[in-house]
Amino acid sequence: MADGETIYLKDYKPFGWIIDDVHLTFRLHPTATRVISRIRFRPDYDVHDRPFFLHGEGLKTISIKVDGHEPKIYEEPGGIEVDVPHAPFNWECEVEINPQDNTALEGLYMSNGMYCTQCEAEGFRKITWYPDRPDVMAQFTVRIESTQEHTPVMLSNGNGLLYHTDLTQDQTPNYTIYQDPWPKPAYLFALVAGDLIAHEDKFTTMSGKEVDLAIWVRPGDEDKCAFGMEALKKSMKWDEDIYGREYDLDEFNIVAVDDFNMGAMENKGLNIFNSSCVLASPETSTDMNFERIEAIIAHEYFHNWTGNRITCRDWFQLCLKEGLTVFRDAQFTADMRSAPVKRIDDVIALRGRQFREDNGPLAHPVRPDSFVEINNFYTATVYEKGAELIGMLKTLVGDDAYTKALDLYFDRHDGDAATIEDWLKVFEDTTGRDLSQFKRWYEQAGTPRLSVKDDFNDGSYTLTFKQQTPPTPGQEMKDPRVIPIAVGLLNPNGDEVQDTTVLEMTEAEQSFTFEGLATKPVPSILRDFSAPVILEQDTDTATNAFLLANDTDPFNRWQAGDNLALETLLAMIRDGAAPSSAYLDALHTLLRDDTQDPAFRALALGLPSQDELAQTLFDQGQTPDPDAIYEALETLKQVRAEAYQDTITRLHAQYQVTAAYAPNAEQSGTRSLANAAMSMLNRLDGGHLAQEQFDHADNMTQQLSALGALISAGNGADAVTRFYEQWQHDRLVIDKWFSAQIIHAAPSDAATIAARLTEHPDFTIKNPNRFRATLGALTMSGAGFHQRSGAGYQLLADNLIALDPLNPQTTARMCTAFESWKRYDTTRQDLIKAQLERILATPDLSRDSTEMLTRILG
Ligand code: ZN
């Protein structure tokens, strides 16, 4: 099973057969579900001599018939080859599978007594023998029979045709039939059955068709669906308004599932969600949760066109649907909430996760050219950098051409399994541009370093840029890329003398001149973060302070503040310097200014993460010390709290939301500023304000931020107990309880606390959310994970070894916590290496984890 063979993009070959239609019957049983498939195949006469190969994994075959006879079958790694006529034929097959024992959560499995599926990328092969590849598309009809279990609700893709339930008569099998008129690849197949309750609504599409909407949840969760439903309706409307995309079935169902390896899945007409990504209420969800839920609902819904109607030819093209859909959901959030805040949040996340990936042993192109296990490539590079590429393309061709190109894409490729070449071609055909240089962004890994020098002479101002991308695994040499650099120029008095212009850099080194300037301007470079690069610019403290106060581009205004913080922190870490007063003053001026958006001020109060500081030090040729980084951050936070005491006391009082809780951008911005002030004051008042907030909070945003503050201040014991007592019935809130205790712990305690929590009766290794809330929280705790004893590394390794046989996908994903190990000192490197090798030596380690660890070890 774990054959570990490398698959290459260049080896792509079509399947060789065409499917007319697929009929599936499921006889559900927790440990012995029968799956009967009837499929009509015919040869693809464009492709000759292809053996008939079907994927399958862990299937107990009951019978296989080709045109009514038993064919000759040859077992191959990962599937079977079958002797079939080179003519149309009928495939009939019955297999047995065991959903109860499926802890990997791929294929058909059970979660809290309910049946559900996850088939992307290659889970359908665990359901039945099938050409489980995205370029094989077919119409599915699905009959679900429930003979034993209490499964009043049974759903699949498409439209429900027939629903027969007789709960009173045990001997009558309940069944439903679903038919999906849209041809789709197997990875979009879904089935759900169980005791579920619907939160229902309706949506009328732009052409006047009425669609039945439902969010299905377990009894007890029905009061947490309203927000998700609103988000769904807004998404449907937005995709009509902005992209002209209409929904195409009579029903649209969303199901919340507690055990899920990722966020959510866009199965045609039947999206399946991790319950943490759809269930929401003010008492149990934070402002951040609400925003994320809205974005994920939009994301999965938008996949209906970018992913489902137009899918991917093969998994190397994953960014075709994911990069574009992330870009679309970011546009949606920017429209629904605050565009600058969304952009700043996204860039923080990109730098935190994608830059780290791009600068380490796991670096890979947005379109990889080889993989062992495709699940390992659902990465920040494919998703988030993939979305940045769409943004750059839009900047380069302009908004109108982007809209035309997308119209052509939908028009030309509807019903196709497409490639990145197809995608770029629609832009070339729309604009007449040659995008071959742009394509390097898809093919070459690594984050370009963009350095800039300027020169002012006789009214002309010249910016000279150099680009250089460091080597990544398997790619020594990098070619210059086309980089859209959005630039604005300011006068020293603060006026903008040059509006944002996009410079198009195509060479390794290139100059751009602005004429007719009276004085040397202050440049604002890479506005709105116009390209995913690391900008290397020697900007002095005064200029950054000037830009923080005057730049008209909100992103770069935030960036200037971030530069100041970074510069101060680096000096503190490297030279033991005191926090710079220029930084403290510039930030204070901004904080005090009530004309400034509270959300923006809260963002400006943020500090670079421990990981970003470590990477920056490493890039500058230093060995980062996680303890020193942590200490510098603590010192700076303390100094800021003391310096700003009066201001933050005022802000805290002034920015309390008095209206009824609403998870909108305005209220959440206000709360984030007040809570930032509260957590700063917490350093000065012995936890007084935090305790008061904890005692009176009527929403989770307020309650959880107070809990975090109390834990950080070292006086959270009582709140931790009370929080548990209040919420022990709510698994999503208890996930927060697990995380908070680890994330806010002192670094020296983090591993001990995490270890203790893995012994808690509510801890279960089998639930990915709980596992991430505990072990994932440890990996995010910076100095706590990296404590010199190696306790953090050991605890994570122990748990990864325990999880791998149960759930390879989540295990492999969490191995990435070790990806930056080569940055650190030799003691830490040796400790990590020993753990990586210990995990790798585990007998029967999954293909997923084996590939990850091998790449991380390099
Ligand atoms: Zn997606």
mmCIF file of N, CA, C and O and ligand atoms in Angstrom, residues 120 264 266 299-300 303 306 321-322 325-326 383, ligand 1:
data_model
loop_
_atom_site.group_PDB
_atom_site.id
_atom_site.type_symbol
_atom_site.label_atom_id
_atom_site.label_comp_id
_atom_site.label_asym_id
_atom_site.label_seq_id
_atom_site.Cartn_x
_atom_site.Cartn_y
_atom_site.Cartn_z
ATOM 1 N N GLU A 120 -11.579 13.744 -1.822
ATOM 2 C CA GLU A 120 -10.421 14.428 -2.378
ATOM 3 C C GLU A 120 -9.229 14.173 -1.463
ATOM 4 O O GLU A 120 -9.365 14.311 -0.251
ATOM 5 N N ALA A 264 -12.974 21.989 4.940
ATOM 6 C CA ALA A 264 -14.243 21.668 4.302
ATOM 7 C C ALA A 264 -13.982 21.136 2.909
ATOM 8 O O ALA A 264 -12.859 21.188 2.413
ATOM 9 N N GLU A 266 -15.765 20.671 -1.177
ATOM 10 C CA GLU A 266 -16.731 21.238 -2.123
ATOM 11 C C GLU A 266 -17.513 20.205 -2.927
ATOM 12 O O GLU A 266 -17.960 20.518 -4.043
ATOM 13 N N HIS A 299 -15.727 29.977 0.030
ATOM 14 C CA HIS A 299 -14.719 29.216 -0.722
ATOM 15 C C HIS A 299 -15.321 27.940 -1.315
ATOM 16 O O HIS A 299 -15.199 27.693 -2.518
ATOM 17 N N GLU A 300 -15.958 27.154 -0.484
ATOM 18 C CA GLU A 300 -16.502 25.879 -0.985
ATOM 19 C C GLU A 300 -17.610 26.140 -1.997
ATOM 20 O O GLU A 300 -17.716 25.448 -3.005
ATOM 21 N N HIS A 303 -16.204 27.037 -5.353
ATOM 22 C CA HIS A 303 -15.663 25.874 -6.072
ATOM 23 C C HIS A 303 -16.688 25.291 -7.054
ATOM 24 O O HIS A 303 -16.312 24.577 -7.978
ATOM 25 N N THR A 306 -15.331 27.117 -9.987
ATOM 26 C CA THR A 306 -13.879 26.970 -10.119
ATOM 27 C C THR A 306 -13.437 25.742 -9.330
ATOM 28 O O THR A 306 -13.025 25.836 -8.187
ATOM 29 N N LYS A 321 -7.661 25.132 -9.345
ATOM 30 C CA LYS A 321 -8.913 25.370 -8.637
ATOM 31 C C LYS A 321 -8.681 26.027 -7.280
ATOM 32 O O LYS A 321 -9.471 26.863 -6.862
ATOM 33 N N GLU A 322 -7.598 25.667 -6.590
ATOM 34 C CA GLU A 322 -7.441 26.198 -5.228
ATOM 35 C C GLU A 322 -6.935 27.639 -5.210
ATOM 36 O O GLU A 322 -7.451 28.470 -4.466
ATOM 37 N N THR A 325 -9.777 29.814 -6.316
ATOM 38 C CA THR A 325 -10.896 29.881 -5.369
ATOM 39 C C THR A 325 -10.496 30.632 -4.099
ATOM 40 O O THR A 325 -11.302 31.384 -3.541
ATOM 41 N N VAL A 326 -9.265 30.491 -3.656
ATOM 42 C CA VAL A 326 -8.806 31.310 -2.521
ATOM 43 C C VAL A 326 -8.829 32.787 -2.917
ATOM 44 O O VAL A 326 -9.274 33.646 -2.150
ATOM 45 N N TYR A 383 -2.203 26.838 -2.271
ATOM 46 C CA TYR A 383 -3.397 27.638 -1.990
ATOM 47 C C TYR A 383 -3.089 29.138 -1.977
ATOM 48 O O TYR A 383 -3.611 29.899 -2.777
HETATM 49 ZN ZN ZN B 1 -10.526 24.778 -1.999
#
